PDB file of C-alpha atoms in Angstrom:
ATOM      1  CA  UNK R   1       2.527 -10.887 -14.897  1.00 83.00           C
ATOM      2  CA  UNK R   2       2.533  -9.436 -11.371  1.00 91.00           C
ATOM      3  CA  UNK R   3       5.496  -8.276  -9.913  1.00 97.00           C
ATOM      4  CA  UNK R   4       5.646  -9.993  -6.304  1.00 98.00           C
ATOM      5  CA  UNK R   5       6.630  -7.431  -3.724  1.00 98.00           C
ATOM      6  CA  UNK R   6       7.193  -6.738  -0.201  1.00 98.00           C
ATOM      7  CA  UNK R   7       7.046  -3.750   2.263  1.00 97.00           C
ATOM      8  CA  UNK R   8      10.078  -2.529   3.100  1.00 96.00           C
ATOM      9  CA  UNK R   9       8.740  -2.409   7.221  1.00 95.00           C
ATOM     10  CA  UNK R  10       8.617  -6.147   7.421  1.00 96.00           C
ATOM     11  CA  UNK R  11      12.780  -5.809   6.960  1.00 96.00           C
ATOM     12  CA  UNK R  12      13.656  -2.522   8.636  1.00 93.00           C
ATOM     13  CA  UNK R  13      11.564   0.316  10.754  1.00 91.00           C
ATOM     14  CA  UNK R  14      14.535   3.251   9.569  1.00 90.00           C
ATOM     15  CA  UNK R  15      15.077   4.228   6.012  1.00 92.00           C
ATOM     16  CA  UNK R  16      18.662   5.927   5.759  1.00 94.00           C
ATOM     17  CA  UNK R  17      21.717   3.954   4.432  1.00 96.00           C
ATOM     18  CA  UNK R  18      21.590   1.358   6.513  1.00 96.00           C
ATOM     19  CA  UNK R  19      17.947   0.939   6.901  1.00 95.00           C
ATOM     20  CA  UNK R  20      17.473   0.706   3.088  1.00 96.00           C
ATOM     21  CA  UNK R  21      19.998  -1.391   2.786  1.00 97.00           C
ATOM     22  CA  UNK R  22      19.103  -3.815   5.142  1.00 97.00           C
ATOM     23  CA  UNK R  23      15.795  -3.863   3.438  1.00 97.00           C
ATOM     24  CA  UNK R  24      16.867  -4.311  -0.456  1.00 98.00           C
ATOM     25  CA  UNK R  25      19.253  -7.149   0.345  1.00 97.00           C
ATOM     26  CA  UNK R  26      16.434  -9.199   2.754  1.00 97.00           C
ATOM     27  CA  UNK R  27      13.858  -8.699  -0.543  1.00 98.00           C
ATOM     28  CA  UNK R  28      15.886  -9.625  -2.805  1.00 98.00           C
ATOM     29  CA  UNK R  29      17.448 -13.040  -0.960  1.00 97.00           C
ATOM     30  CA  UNK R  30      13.428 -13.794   0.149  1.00 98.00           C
ATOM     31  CA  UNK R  31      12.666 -14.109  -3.732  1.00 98.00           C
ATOM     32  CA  UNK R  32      10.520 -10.752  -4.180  1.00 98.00           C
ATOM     33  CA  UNK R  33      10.148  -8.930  -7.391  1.00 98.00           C
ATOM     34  CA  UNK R  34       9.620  -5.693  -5.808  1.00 98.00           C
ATOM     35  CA  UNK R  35      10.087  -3.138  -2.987  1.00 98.00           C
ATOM     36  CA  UNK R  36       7.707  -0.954  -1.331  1.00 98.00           C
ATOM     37  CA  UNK R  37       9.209   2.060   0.475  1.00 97.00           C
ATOM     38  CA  UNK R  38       6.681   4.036   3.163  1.00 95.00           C
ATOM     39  CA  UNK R  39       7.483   7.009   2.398  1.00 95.00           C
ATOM     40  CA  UNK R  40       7.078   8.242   6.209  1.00 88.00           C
ATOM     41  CA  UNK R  41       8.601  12.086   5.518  1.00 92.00           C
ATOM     42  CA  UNK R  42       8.706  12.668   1.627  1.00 95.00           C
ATOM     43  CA  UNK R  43      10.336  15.413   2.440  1.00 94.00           C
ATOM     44  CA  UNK R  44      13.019  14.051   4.190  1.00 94.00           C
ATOM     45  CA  UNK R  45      13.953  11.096   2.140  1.00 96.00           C
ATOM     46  CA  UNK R  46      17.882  10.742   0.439  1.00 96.00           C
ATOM     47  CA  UNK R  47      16.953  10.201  -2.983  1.00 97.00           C
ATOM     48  CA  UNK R  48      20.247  10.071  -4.231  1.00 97.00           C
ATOM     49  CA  UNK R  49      21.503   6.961  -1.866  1.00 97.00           C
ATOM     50  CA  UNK R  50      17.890   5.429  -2.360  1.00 97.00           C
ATOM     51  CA  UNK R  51      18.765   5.572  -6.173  1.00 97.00           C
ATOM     52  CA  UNK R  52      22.316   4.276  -5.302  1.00 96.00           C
ATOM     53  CA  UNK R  53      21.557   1.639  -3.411  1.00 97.00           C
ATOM     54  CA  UNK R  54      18.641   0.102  -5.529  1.00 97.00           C
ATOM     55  CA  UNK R  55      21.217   0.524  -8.439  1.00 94.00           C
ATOM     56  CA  UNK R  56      22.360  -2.854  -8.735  1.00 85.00           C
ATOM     57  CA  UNK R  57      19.288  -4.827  -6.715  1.00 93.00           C
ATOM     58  CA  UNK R  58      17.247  -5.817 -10.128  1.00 94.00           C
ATOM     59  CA  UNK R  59      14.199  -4.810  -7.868  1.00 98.00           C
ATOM     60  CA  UNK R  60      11.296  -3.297  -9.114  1.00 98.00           C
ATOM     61  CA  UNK R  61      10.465  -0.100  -6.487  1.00 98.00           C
ATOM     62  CA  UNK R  62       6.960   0.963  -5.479  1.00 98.00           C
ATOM     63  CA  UNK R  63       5.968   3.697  -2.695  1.00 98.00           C
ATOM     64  CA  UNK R  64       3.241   4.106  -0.270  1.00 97.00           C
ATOM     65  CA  UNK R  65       2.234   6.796   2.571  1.00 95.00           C
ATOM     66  CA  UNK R  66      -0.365   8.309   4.276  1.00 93.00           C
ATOM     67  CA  UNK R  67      -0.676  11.670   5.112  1.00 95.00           C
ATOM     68  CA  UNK R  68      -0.541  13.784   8.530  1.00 94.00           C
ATOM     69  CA  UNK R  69      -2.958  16.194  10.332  1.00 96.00           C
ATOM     70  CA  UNK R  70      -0.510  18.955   9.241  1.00 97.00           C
ATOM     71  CA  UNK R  71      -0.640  18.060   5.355  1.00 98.00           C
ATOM     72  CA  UNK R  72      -4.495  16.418   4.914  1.00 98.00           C
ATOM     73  CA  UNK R  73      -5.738  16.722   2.144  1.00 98.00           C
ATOM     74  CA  UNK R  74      -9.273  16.652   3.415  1.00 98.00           C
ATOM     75  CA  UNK R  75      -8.942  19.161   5.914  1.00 97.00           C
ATOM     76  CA  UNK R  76     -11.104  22.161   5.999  1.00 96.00           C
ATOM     77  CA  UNK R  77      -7.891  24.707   6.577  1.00 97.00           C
ATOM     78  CA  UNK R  78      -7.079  25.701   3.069  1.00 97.00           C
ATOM     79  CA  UNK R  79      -3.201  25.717   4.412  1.00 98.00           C
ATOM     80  CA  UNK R  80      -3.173  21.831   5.463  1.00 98.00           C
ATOM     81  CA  UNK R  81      -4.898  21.020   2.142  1.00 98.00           C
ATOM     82  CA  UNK R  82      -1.400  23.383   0.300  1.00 98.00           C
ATOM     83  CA  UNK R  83       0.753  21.409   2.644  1.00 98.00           C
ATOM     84  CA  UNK R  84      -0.369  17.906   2.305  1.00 98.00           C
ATOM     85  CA  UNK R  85      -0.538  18.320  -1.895  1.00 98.00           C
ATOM     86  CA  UNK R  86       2.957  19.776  -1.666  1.00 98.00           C
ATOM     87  CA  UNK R  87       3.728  16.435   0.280  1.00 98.00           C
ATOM     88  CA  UNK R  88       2.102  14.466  -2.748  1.00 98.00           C
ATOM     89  CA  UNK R  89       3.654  16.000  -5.185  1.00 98.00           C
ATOM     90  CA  UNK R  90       7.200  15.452  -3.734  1.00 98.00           C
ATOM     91  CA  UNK R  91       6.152  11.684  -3.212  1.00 98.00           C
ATOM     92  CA  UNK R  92       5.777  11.484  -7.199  1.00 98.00           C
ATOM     93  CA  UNK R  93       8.399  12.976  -7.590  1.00 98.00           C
ATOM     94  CA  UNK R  94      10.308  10.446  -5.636  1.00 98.00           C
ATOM     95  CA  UNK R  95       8.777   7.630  -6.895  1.00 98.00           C
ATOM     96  CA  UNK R  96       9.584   8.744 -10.775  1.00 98.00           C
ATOM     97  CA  UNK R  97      13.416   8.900  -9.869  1.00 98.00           C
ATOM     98  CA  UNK R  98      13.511   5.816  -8.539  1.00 98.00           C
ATOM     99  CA  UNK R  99      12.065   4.526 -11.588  1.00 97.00           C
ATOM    100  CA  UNK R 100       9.196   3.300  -9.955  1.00 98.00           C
ATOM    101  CA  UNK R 101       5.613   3.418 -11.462  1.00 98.00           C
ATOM    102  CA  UNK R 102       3.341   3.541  -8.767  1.00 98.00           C
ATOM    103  CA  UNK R 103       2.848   5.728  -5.501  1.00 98.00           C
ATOM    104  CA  UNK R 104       0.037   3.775  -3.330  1.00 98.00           C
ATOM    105  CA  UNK R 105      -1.637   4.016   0.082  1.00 98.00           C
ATOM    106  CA  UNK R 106      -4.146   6.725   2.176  1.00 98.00           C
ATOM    107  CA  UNK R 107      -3.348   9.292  -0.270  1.00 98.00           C
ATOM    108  CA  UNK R 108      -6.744  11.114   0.237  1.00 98.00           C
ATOM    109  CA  UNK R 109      -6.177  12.013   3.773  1.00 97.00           C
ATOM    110  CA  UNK R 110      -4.996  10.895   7.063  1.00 96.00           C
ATOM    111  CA  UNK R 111      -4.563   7.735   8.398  1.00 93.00           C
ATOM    112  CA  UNK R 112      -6.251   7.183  11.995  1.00 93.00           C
ATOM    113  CA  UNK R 113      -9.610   7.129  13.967  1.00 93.00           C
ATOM    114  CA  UNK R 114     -11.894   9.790  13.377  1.00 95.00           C
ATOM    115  CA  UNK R 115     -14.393  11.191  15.345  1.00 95.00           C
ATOM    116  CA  UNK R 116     -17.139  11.749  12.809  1.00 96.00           C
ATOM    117  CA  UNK R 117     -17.662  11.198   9.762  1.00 96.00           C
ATOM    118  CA  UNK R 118     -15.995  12.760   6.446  1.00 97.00           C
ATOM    119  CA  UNK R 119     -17.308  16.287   5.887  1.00 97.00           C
ATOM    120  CA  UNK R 120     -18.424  17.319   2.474  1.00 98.00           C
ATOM    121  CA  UNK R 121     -16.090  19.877   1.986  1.00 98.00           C
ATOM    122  CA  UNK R 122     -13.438  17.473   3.175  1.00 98.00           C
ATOM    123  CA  UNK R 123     -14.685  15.052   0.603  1.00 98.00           C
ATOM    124  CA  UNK R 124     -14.272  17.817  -2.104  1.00 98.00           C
ATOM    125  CA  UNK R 125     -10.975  19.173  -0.944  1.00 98.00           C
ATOM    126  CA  UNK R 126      -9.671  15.738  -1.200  1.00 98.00           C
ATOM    127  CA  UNK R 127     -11.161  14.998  -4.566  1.00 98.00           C
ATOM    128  CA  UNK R 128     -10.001  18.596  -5.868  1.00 98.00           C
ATOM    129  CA  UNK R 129      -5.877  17.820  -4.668  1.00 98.00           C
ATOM    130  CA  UNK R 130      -5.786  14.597  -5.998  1.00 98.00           C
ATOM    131  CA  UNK R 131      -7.463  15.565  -9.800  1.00 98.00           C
ATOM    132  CA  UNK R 132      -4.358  17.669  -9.750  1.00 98.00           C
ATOM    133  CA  UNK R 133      -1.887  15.376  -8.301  1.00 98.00           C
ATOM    134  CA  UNK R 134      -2.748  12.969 -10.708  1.00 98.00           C
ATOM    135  CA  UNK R 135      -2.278  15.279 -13.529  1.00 97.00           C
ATOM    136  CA  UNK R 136       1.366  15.461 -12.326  1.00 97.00           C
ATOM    137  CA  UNK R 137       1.729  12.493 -11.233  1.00 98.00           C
ATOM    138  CA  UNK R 138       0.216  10.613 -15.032  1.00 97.00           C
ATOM    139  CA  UNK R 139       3.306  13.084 -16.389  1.00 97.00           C
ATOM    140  CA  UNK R 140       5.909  11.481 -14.526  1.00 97.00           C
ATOM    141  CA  UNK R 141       4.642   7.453 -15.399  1.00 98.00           C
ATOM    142  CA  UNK R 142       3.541   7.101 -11.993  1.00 98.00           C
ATOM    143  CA  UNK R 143       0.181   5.916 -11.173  1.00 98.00           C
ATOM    144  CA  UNK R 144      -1.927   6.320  -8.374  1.00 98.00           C
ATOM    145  CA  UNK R 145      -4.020   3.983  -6.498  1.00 98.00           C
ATOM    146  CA  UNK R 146      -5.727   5.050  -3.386  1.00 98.00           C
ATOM    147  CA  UNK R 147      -5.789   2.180  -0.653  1.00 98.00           C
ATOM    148  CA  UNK R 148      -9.239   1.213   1.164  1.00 98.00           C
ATOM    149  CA  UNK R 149      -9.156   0.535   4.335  1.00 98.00           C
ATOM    150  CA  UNK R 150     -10.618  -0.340   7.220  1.00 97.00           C
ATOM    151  CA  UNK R 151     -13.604   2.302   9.393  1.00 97.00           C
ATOM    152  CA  UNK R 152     -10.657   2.651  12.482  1.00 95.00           C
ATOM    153  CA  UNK R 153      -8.269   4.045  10.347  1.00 95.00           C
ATOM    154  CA  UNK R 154     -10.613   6.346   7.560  1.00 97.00           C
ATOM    155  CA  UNK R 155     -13.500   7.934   7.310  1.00 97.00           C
ATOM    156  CA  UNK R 156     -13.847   8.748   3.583  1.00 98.00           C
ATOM    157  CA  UNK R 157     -14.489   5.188   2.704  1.00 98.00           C
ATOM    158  CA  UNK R 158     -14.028   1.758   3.556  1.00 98.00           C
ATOM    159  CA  UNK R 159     -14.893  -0.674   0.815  1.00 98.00           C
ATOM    160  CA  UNK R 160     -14.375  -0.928  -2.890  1.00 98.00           C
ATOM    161  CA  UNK R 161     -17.767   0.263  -4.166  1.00 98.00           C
ATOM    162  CA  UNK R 162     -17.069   3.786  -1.562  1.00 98.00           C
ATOM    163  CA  UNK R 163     -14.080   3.974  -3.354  1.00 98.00           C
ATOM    164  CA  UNK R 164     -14.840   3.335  -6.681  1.00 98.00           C
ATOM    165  CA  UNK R 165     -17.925   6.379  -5.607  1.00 98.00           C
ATOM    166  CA  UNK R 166     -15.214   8.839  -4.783  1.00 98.00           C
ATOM    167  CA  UNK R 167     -13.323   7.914  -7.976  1.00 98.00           C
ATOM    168  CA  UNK R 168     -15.914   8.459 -10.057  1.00 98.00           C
ATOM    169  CA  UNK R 169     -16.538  12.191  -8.350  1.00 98.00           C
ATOM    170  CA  UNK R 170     -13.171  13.071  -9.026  1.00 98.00           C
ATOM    171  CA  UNK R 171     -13.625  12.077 -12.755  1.00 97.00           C
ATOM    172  CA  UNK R 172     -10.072  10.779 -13.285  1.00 97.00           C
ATOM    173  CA  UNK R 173      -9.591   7.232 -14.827  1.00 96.00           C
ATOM    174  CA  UNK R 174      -5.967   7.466 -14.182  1.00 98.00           C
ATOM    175  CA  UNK R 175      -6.373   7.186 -10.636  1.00 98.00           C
ATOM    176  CA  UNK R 176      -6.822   3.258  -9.481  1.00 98.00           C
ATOM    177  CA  UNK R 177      -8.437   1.633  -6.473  1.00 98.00           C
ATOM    178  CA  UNK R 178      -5.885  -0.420  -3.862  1.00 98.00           C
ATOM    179  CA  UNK R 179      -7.018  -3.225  -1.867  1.00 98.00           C
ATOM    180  CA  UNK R 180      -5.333  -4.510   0.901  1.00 98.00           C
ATOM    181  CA  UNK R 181      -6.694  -8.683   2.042  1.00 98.00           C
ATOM    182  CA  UNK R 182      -6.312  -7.425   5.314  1.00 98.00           C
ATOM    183  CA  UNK R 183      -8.867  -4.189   5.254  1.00 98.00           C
ATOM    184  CA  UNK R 184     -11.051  -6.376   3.433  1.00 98.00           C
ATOM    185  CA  UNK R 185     -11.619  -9.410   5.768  1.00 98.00           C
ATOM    186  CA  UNK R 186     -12.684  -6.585   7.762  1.00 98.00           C
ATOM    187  CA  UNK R 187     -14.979  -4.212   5.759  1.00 98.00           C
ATOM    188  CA  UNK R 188     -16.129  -6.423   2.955  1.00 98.00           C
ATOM    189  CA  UNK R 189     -18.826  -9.312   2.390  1.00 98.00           C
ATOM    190  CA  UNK R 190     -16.404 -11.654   0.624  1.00 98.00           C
ATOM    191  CA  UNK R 191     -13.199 -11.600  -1.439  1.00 98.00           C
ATOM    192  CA  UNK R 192     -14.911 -12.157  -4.572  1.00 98.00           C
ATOM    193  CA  UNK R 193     -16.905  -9.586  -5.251  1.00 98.00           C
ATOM    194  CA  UNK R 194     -15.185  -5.976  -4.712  1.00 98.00           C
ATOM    195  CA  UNK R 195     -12.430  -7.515  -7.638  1.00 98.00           C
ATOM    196  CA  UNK R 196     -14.573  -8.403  -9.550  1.00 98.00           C
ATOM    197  CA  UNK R 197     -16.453  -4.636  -9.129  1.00 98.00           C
ATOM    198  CA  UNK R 198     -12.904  -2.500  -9.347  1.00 98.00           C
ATOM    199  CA  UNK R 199     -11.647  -5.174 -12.394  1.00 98.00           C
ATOM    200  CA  UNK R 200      -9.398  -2.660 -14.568  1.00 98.00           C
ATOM    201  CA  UNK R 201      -9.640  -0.093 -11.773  1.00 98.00           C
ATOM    202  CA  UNK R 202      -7.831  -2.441  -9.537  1.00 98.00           C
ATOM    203  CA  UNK R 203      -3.681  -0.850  -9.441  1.00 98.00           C
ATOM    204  CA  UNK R 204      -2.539  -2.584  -6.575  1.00 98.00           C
ATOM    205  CA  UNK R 205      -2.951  -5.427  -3.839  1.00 98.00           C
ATOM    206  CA  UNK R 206      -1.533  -5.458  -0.596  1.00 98.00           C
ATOM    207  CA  UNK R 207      -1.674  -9.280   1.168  1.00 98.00           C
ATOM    208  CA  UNK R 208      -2.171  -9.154   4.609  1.00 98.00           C
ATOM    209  CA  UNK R 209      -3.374 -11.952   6.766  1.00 97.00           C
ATOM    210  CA  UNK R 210      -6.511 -11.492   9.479  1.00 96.00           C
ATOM    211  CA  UNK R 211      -3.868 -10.615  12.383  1.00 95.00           C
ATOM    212  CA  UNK R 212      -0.806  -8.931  10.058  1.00 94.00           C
ATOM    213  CA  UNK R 213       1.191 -12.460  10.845  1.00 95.00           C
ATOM    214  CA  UNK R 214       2.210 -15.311   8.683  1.00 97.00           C
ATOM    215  CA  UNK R 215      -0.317 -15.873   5.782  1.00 98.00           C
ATOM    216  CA  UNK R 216      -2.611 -18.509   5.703  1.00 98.00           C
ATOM    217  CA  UNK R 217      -2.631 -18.693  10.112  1.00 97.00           C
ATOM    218  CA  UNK R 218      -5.583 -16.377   9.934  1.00 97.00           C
ATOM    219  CA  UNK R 219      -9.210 -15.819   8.960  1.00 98.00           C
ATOM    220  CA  UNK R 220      -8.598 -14.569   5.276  1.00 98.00           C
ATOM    221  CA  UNK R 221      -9.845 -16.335   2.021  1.00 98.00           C
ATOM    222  CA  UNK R 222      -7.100 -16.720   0.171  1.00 98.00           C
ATOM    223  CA  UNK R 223      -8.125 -18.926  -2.414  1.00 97.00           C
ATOM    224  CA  UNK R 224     -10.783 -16.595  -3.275  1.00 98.00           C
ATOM    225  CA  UNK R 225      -9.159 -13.437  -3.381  1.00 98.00           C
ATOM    226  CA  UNK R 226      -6.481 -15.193  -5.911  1.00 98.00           C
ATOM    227  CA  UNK R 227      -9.551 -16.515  -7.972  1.00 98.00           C
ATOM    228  CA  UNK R 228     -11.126 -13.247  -8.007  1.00 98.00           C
ATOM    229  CA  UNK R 229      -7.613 -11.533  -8.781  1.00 98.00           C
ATOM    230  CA  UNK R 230      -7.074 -14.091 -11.826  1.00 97.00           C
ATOM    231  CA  UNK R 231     -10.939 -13.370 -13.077  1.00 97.00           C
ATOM    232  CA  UNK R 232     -10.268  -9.913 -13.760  1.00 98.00           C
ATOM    233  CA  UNK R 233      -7.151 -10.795 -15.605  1.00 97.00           C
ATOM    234  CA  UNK R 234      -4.928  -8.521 -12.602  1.00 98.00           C
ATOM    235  CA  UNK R 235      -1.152  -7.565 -13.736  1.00 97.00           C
ATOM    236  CA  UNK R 236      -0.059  -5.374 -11.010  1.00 98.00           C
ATOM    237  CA  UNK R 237       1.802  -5.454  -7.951  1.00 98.00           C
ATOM    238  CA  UNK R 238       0.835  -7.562  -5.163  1.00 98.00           C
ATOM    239  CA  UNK R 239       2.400  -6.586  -2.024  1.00 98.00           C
ATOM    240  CA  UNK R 240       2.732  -8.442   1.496  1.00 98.00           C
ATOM    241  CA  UNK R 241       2.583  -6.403   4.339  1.00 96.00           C
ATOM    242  CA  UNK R 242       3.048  -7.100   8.028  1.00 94.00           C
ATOM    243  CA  UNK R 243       4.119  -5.341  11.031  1.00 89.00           C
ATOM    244  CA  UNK R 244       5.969  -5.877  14.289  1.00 87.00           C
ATOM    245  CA  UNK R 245       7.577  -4.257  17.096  1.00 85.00           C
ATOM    246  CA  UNK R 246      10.741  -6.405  16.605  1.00 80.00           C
ATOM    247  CA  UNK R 247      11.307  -4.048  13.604  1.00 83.00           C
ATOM    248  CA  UNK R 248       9.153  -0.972  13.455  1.00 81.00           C
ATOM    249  CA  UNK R 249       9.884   1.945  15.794  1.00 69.00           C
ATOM    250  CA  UNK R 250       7.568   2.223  19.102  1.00 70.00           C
ATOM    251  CA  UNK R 251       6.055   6.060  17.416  1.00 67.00           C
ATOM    252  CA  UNK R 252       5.083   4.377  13.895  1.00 74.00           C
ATOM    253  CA  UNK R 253       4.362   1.293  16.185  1.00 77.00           C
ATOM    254  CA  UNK R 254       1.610   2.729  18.258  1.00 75.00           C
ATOM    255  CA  UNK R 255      -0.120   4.699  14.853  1.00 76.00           C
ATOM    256  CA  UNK R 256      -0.526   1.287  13.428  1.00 79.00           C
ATOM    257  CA  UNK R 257      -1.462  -0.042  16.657  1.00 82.00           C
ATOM    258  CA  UNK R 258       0.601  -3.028  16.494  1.00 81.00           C
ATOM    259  CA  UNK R 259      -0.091  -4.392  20.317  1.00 84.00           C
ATOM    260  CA  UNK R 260       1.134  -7.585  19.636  1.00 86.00           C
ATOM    261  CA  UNK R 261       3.653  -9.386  18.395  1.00 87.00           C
ATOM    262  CA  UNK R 262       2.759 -12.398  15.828  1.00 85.00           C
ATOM    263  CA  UNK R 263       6.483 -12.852  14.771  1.00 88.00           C
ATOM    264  CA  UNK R 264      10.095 -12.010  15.202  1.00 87.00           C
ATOM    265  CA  UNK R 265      12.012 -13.362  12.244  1.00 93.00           C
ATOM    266  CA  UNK R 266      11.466 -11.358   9.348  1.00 94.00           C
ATOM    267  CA  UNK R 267      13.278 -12.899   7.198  1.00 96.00           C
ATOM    268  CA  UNK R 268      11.702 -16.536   7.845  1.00 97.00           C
ATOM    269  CA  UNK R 269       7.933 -14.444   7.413  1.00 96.00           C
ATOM    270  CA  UNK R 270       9.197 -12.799   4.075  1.00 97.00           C
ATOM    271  CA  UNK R 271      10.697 -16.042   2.831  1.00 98.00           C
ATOM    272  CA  UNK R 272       7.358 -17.967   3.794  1.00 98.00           C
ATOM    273  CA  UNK R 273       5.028 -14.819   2.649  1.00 98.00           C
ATOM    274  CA  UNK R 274       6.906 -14.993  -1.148  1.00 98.00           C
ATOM    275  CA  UNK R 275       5.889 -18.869  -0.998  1.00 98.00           C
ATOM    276  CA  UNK R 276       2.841 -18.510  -0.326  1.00 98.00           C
ATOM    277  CA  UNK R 277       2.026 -15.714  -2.342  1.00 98.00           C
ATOM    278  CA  UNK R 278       3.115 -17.277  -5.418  1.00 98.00           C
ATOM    279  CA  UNK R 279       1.810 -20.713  -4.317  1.00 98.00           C
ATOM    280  CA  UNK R 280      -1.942 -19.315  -4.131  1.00 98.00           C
ATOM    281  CA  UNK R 281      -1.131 -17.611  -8.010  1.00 97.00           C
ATOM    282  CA  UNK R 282       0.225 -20.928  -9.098  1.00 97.00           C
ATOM    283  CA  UNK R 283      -2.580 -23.194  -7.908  1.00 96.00           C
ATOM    284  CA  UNK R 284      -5.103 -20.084  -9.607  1.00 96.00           C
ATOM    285  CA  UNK R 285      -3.607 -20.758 -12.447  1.00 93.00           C
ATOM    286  CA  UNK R 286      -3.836 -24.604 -13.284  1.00 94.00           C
ATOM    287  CA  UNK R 287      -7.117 -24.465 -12.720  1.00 89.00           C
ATOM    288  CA  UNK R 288      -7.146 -24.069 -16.155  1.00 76.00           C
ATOM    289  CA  UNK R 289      -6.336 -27.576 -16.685  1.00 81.00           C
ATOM    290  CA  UNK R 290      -9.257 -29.398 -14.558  1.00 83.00           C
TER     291      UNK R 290
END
């Protein structure tokens, strides 16, 4: 059964004592399963009162990030490439002491706008890091799942069958694909079919609506996307994920390009998000009884 989680940015844009806090105690009282931590600066992050802190919760942890002009992994400069699998590395091994099992998100290079399109020794730098990431990373019990998103914010894919292309270059079943409802309402012909094309290669689902605010206001197919997840028999995570000024910091704010507002009570969205989330798996599965 899927552990129902949340990202930790819907609940707090800081991640220090307080911050983390803040954002165990609003996931667990909203009902979630599970807590994903962006792990903004691996380097950075206070594993030790993370650990402390999630002690006691009886939440599952997950991590996701995306990587920086100074440590892609699909840059040409041989010292970004060292940089940004240093900064992998360190995020497995933050996600194994946590206990967590699986380290998600733009893992194959940086998140943004690009000007062109991906180069092929970019491609094969990329490919090359993460065939030894994942070596490391299958060591520690974490798994890897490399999120597709949208053609504004990558340009080394942006559908399941691109990614599913790259995985099969870098020759490394361990890896997994992650899709995210909002990148694919975008990018994708329907909700059905890239599922039902990653099946066992699917690791983990964000849920997103069209506009990043409360599920089911937007343009995203819901009820097919749950089908689709129940056809391939999917286990893992499923994550909701939404962002807004009234709790993410104006830098991280801009990157995400969050001009808008669509809410200002997170806990009311998380609350309603866990509903609905488990309402759509529910009705999935007594379909089994018409």
């Amino acid at each position: 059964m899927s552990d129902i989680g949340c990202h930790a940015l819907v609940w707090t844009g800081t991640f220090e004592r307080e911050g983390l806090t803040r954002a165990v105690e609003r996931t667990r009282n909203a009902g979630y399963d599970l807590l994903e931590i962006p792990l903004l600066r691996p380097h950075a992050f206070d594993v030790a009162t993370a650990k402390e802190i999630l002690a006691d919760s009886d939440l599952d942890v997950s991590a996701s990030m995306g990587l920086s002009d100074a440590t892609d992994i699909g840059s040409a400069d041989p010292e970004i490439v060292k940089a940004g699998e240093q900064t992998l590395n360190k995020a497995v091994e933050i996600v194994s002491e946590l206990g967590g099992r699986h380290l998600c998100g733009v893992l194959y290079g940086v998140l943004k706008k690009y000007p062109g399109p991906a180069t092929a020794q970019g491609r094969a730098n990329s490919q090359d890091v993460l065939r030894r990431v994942a070596r490391r990373a299958a060591d520690s019990g974490v798994q890897l799942s490399l999120e597709v998103v949208n053609r504004y914010e990558s340009n080394m894919f942006n559908t399941c069958k691109g990614a599913l292309e790259y995985l099969d270059e870098v020759g490394d079943d361990s890896i997994k694909v992650h899709l995210d409802s909002y990148h694919m309402n975008i990018e994708e012909s329907g909700m059905i079919a890239p599922v039902l094309a990653a099946a066992d290669r699917l690791g983990y689902v964000h849920i997103g609506e069209s506009h990043r605010g409360y599920l089911g206001s937007g343009t995203v197919d819901f009820g097919s996307f749950f089908r689709a997840l129940a056809m391939v028999d999917y286990d893992g995570p499923i994550a909701f994920e939404s962002f807004s000024t009234a709790v993410v910091d104006d830098i991280l704010s801009v990157s995400l390009a969050v001009w808008r507002n669509l809410w200002d009570d997170s806990d009311d969205l998380g609350r309603h998000a866990n509903d609905f989330i488990r309402g759509k798996l529910r009705a999935v599965e007594t379909i089994a009884l018409h």
